[in-house]
Amino acid sequence: MTDLYLYNGQSPDEHVASCPDCRAAAALLDRPETSAEPPPTMRDAVLSLARRRRSPAVLAVSSVAAPYAEQVALMDDLLKDLSEPQWDAPIPGHGTVRALVEHLVANDAAVAAFMGVPGTAAATVHRRWREQAGSLLERVSGSSEVLLGVEVALAGPRPARAPLRQALIQRTFETWTHADDIRAATDRTASPPRPEHVHLIIEFGLALLPRAMKAPRRDVSATMVLTGPGGGSWTVPLSPASDHVAVVISADAVEFCRLLGNRWPPGSFPYAAEGDPALARDLIHAAATLGCD
C-alpha cells in the first residue's frame, strides 16, 4: 500500500493501523502462499453426492435419469466399502464380485456407446464401471426428451430393442439387482429401490412380458395386482386381439421385481392366482426370463 493518497485525512499506513478490517485484510495478503493436495477420497465423495442430487433440466429425462443416478451412487458406495477379499466373494452365475462388475460394465456399454460415451482404460473394474456410468449420466442428463424415444439395444440373453427411456430403466433395474447380489455375497442387508422406482421397474418388465411367453399367445389379458411399496394394478394384453382377462395374479411388488431379475426360482415364487392356473404359471415362468444375466 504505497500509493500516496489521503483517506479522511489519513495516509494509507495510518488508516490501516487504525482500521481493524483493513488490518485483517492486509494480514491475509501478507501470508506466504500455501497449497495442499486434497484428500485422495474427496473427488469420489463429491461425485457420488453429485450423482445423488443432480436434477436434469428436462422433467421427462429426470424421471429416468434420477433413478439410475441413485442406484449408481448406491453401488459406488457399496463397492468402495468392499475389502480386497470381498472382491473375490463367489456369486452364482458370475463367478466373483469382480466378474459381476465386469458384466455390469459390458451391459452398460451398449447404452453408453449409443450416447457417445468413449471407452475408459481405468486401472480397476470399479473405476471403469463408475467412469462409464458417470459419463452416461452426464450425457443423458443434458439430452432432450426426443432422444428418449429412440430405440436402442437392451441388455440380456435374447436380442431386444426398446426406446432409450426403457433402456435407462433397465440400467436402474440391473444396477440394483447386482448391488443386492453383492450385498448377499458379502453378508450385507438387501436394499430395495424407492417405491416410485419399483413402479418403473414393474412397468418395464410387464411391457416385455407378452414377448417372453413361450406358449402360443392367447386372445386374452392378464391382470397383475402387486402389493406393497411401488405396487399397483396392471392389465397386460397377451395379444393384440385380447378380449377378456383370463387370470388375476397377486404378489408382492418388490419380490416381483426380484422375479423379473431371475432372483426367485419361478417354481417357488409366492403368488396367488384367480382364473386360468396354467396361464398364471406360464406368466410367472416368462417373467423370470427378463433379467440381464
Coordinates of C-alpha atoms in Angstrom, one line a residue, residues 64-214:
V64 CA -35.5 -42.0 -15.8
A65 CA -32.0 -40.4 -15.1
A66 CA -32.6 -39.8 -11.4
P67 CA -33.4 -43.4 -10.5
Y68 CA -30.3 -44.6 -12.4
A69 CA -28.2 -41.9 -10.7
E70 CA -29.4 -43.0 -7.3
Q71 CA -28.6 -46.7 -8.0
V72 CA -25.2 -45.8 -9.4
A73 CA -24.4 -43.8 -6.2
L74 CA -25.5 -46.6 -4.0
M75 CA -23.5 -49.2 -6.0
D76 CA -20.4 -46.9 -5.9
D77 CA -20.7 -46.6 -2.1
L78 CA -21.0 -50.4 -1.8
L79 CA -18.0 -51.1 -4.0
K80 CA -15.9 -48.5 -2.1
D81 CA -16.8 -50.3 1.2
L82 CA -15.6 -53.8 0.0
S83 CA -12.5 -55.3 1.4
E84 CA -10.0 -56.8 -1.1
P85 CA -11.0 -60.4 -0.2
Q86 CA -14.7 -59.5 -0.7
W87 CA -14.0 -58.7 -4.4
D88 CA -13.3 -62.4 -4.8
A89 CA -16.5 -63.5 -2.9
P90 CA -18.4 -66.0 -5.0
I91 CA -21.6 -65.0 -6.8
P92 CA -23.8 -67.7 -8.5
G93 CA -23.8 -67.4 -12.3
H94 CA -21.0 -64.8 -12.4
G95 CA -18.1 -66.3 -10.5
T96 CA -17.0 -63.4 -8.2
V97 CA -17.9 -59.9 -7.3
R98 CA -15.2 -58.6 -9.6
A99 CA -16.5 -60.6 -12.5
L100 CA -20.1 -59.4 -11.8
V101 CA -19.0 -55.8 -12.0
E102 CA -17.2 -56.6 -15.3
H103 CA -20.5 -58.0 -16.5
L104 CA -22.3 -54.8 -15.5
V105 CA -19.7 -52.7 -17.3
A106 CA -20.3 -54.7 -20.5
N107 CA -24.1 -54.4 -20.2
D108 CA -24.0 -50.6 -19.6
A109 CA -21.7 -50.3 -22.6
A110 CA -24.5 -50.6 -25.2
V111 CA -26.4 -47.6 -23.9
A112 CA -23.1 -45.7 -23.2
A113 CA -22.0 -46.3 -26.8
F114 CA -25.3 -45.0 -28.2
M115 CA -24.9 -41.9 -26.1
G116 CA -21.3 -41.4 -27.5
V117 CA -19.5 -42.2 -24.2
P118 CA -15.9 -43.2 -25.0
G119 CA -14.4 -46.3 -23.5
T120 CA -12.2 -45.9 -20.4
A121 CA -8.9 -47.5 -19.6
A122 CA -9.2 -47.1 -15.8
A123 CA -7.0 -49.4 -13.8
T124 CA -9.7 -51.1 -11.8
V125 CA -13.0 -52.5 -12.7
H126 CA -14.7 -50.4 -10.1
R127 CA -13.3 -47.2 -11.7
R128 CA -14.1 -48.4 -15.2
W129 CA -17.7 -49.0 -14.2
R130 CA -18.0 -45.8 -12.3
E131 CA -16.5 -43.6 -15.0
Q132 CA -18.6 -45.1 -17.7
A133 CA -21.8 -44.8 -15.7
G134 CA -21.0 -41.3 -14.7
S135 CA -20.3 -40.2 -18.2
L136 CA -23.5 -41.9 -19.4
L137 CA -25.5 -40.0 -16.8
E138 CA -23.9 -36.7 -17.8
R139 CA -24.8 -37.3 -21.5
V140 CA -28.4 -38.4 -20.7
S141 CA -29.0 -35.5 -18.3
G142 CA -28.0 -33.0 -20.9
S143 CA -30.1 -34.6 -23.7
S144 CA -33.6 -33.7 -25.0
E145 CA -36.9 -35.6 -24.4
V146 CA -37.0 -36.6 -28.1
L147 CA -33.9 -38.8 -27.6
L148 CA -35.8 -40.9 -25.0
G149 CA -38.0 -42.3 -27.8
V150 CA -35.1 -43.6 -30.0
E151 CA -34.7 -47.4 -29.9
V152 CA -31.6 -48.9 -28.6
A153 CA -30.4 -52.5 -27.8
L154 CA -31.4 -53.8 -24.4
A155 CA -29.1 -56.0 -22.3
G156 CA -30.0 -59.6 -21.8
P157 CA -29.6 -63.1 -23.2
R158 CA -32.1 -62.6 -26.1
P159 CA -31.9 -59.7 -28.6
A160 CA -34.4 -57.0 -27.9
R161 CA -34.7 -53.3 -28.7
A162 CA -36.7 -50.6 -26.8
P163 CA -36.8 -46.8 -26.5
L164 CA -33.9 -45.2 -24.6
R165 CA -36.3 -44.4 -21.8
Q166 CA -36.9 -48.2 -21.2
A167 CA -33.1 -48.9 -21.6
L168 CA -32.4 -46.5 -18.8
I169 CA -34.9 -48.1 -16.5
Q170 CA -33.3 -51.4 -17.3
R171 CA -29.9 -49.9 -16.2
T172 CA -31.5 -48.9 -12.9
F173 CA -33.0 -52.3 -12.6
E174 CA -29.8 -54.2 -13.3
T175 CA -27.6 -52.0 -11.1
W176 CA -29.9 -52.5 -8.2
T177 CA -30.2 -56.3 -8.8
H178 CA -26.4 -56.7 -8.9
A179 CA -25.9 -54.5 -5.9
D180 CA -28.2 -56.8 -4.0
D181 CA -26.2 -59.8 -5.4
I182 CA -23.1 -58.2 -3.9
R183 CA -24.8 -57.4 -0.6
A184 CA -25.9 -61.1 -0.3
A185 CA -22.4 -62.3 -1.2
T186 CA -20.8 -60.1 1.5
D187 CA -23.3 -60.6 4.3
R188 CA -25.0 -57.2 3.9
T189 CA -28.7 -56.5 4.1
A190 CA -30.7 -56.3 0.8
S191 CA -31.9 -52.8 -0.1
P192 CA -35.0 -52.3 -2.4
P193 CA -35.3 -49.2 -4.6
R194 CA -37.6 -46.3 -3.7
P195 CA -41.3 -47.2 -4.3
E196 CA -41.6 -45.0 -7.3
H197 CA -38.6 -46.7 -8.8
V198 CA -40.0 -50.1 -8.1
H199 CA -43.1 -49.0 -10.0
L200 CA -41.0 -48.0 -13.0
I201 CA -39.2 -51.4 -13.0
I202 CA -42.5 -53.3 -12.9
E203 CA -43.9 -51.3 -15.8
F204 CA -40.6 -52.0 -17.7
G205 CA -40.9 -55.8 -17.1
L206 CA -44.6 -56.0 -17.8
A207 CA -44.2 -54.3 -21.2
L208 CA -41.8 -57.1 -22.2
L209 CA -43.8 -59.9 -20.7
P210 CA -46.0 -60.8 -23.7
R211 CA -42.9 -61.3 -26.0
A212 CA -41.3 -63.5 -23.3
M213 CA -44.2 -66.1 -23.4
K214 CA -43.1 -69.4 -24.9

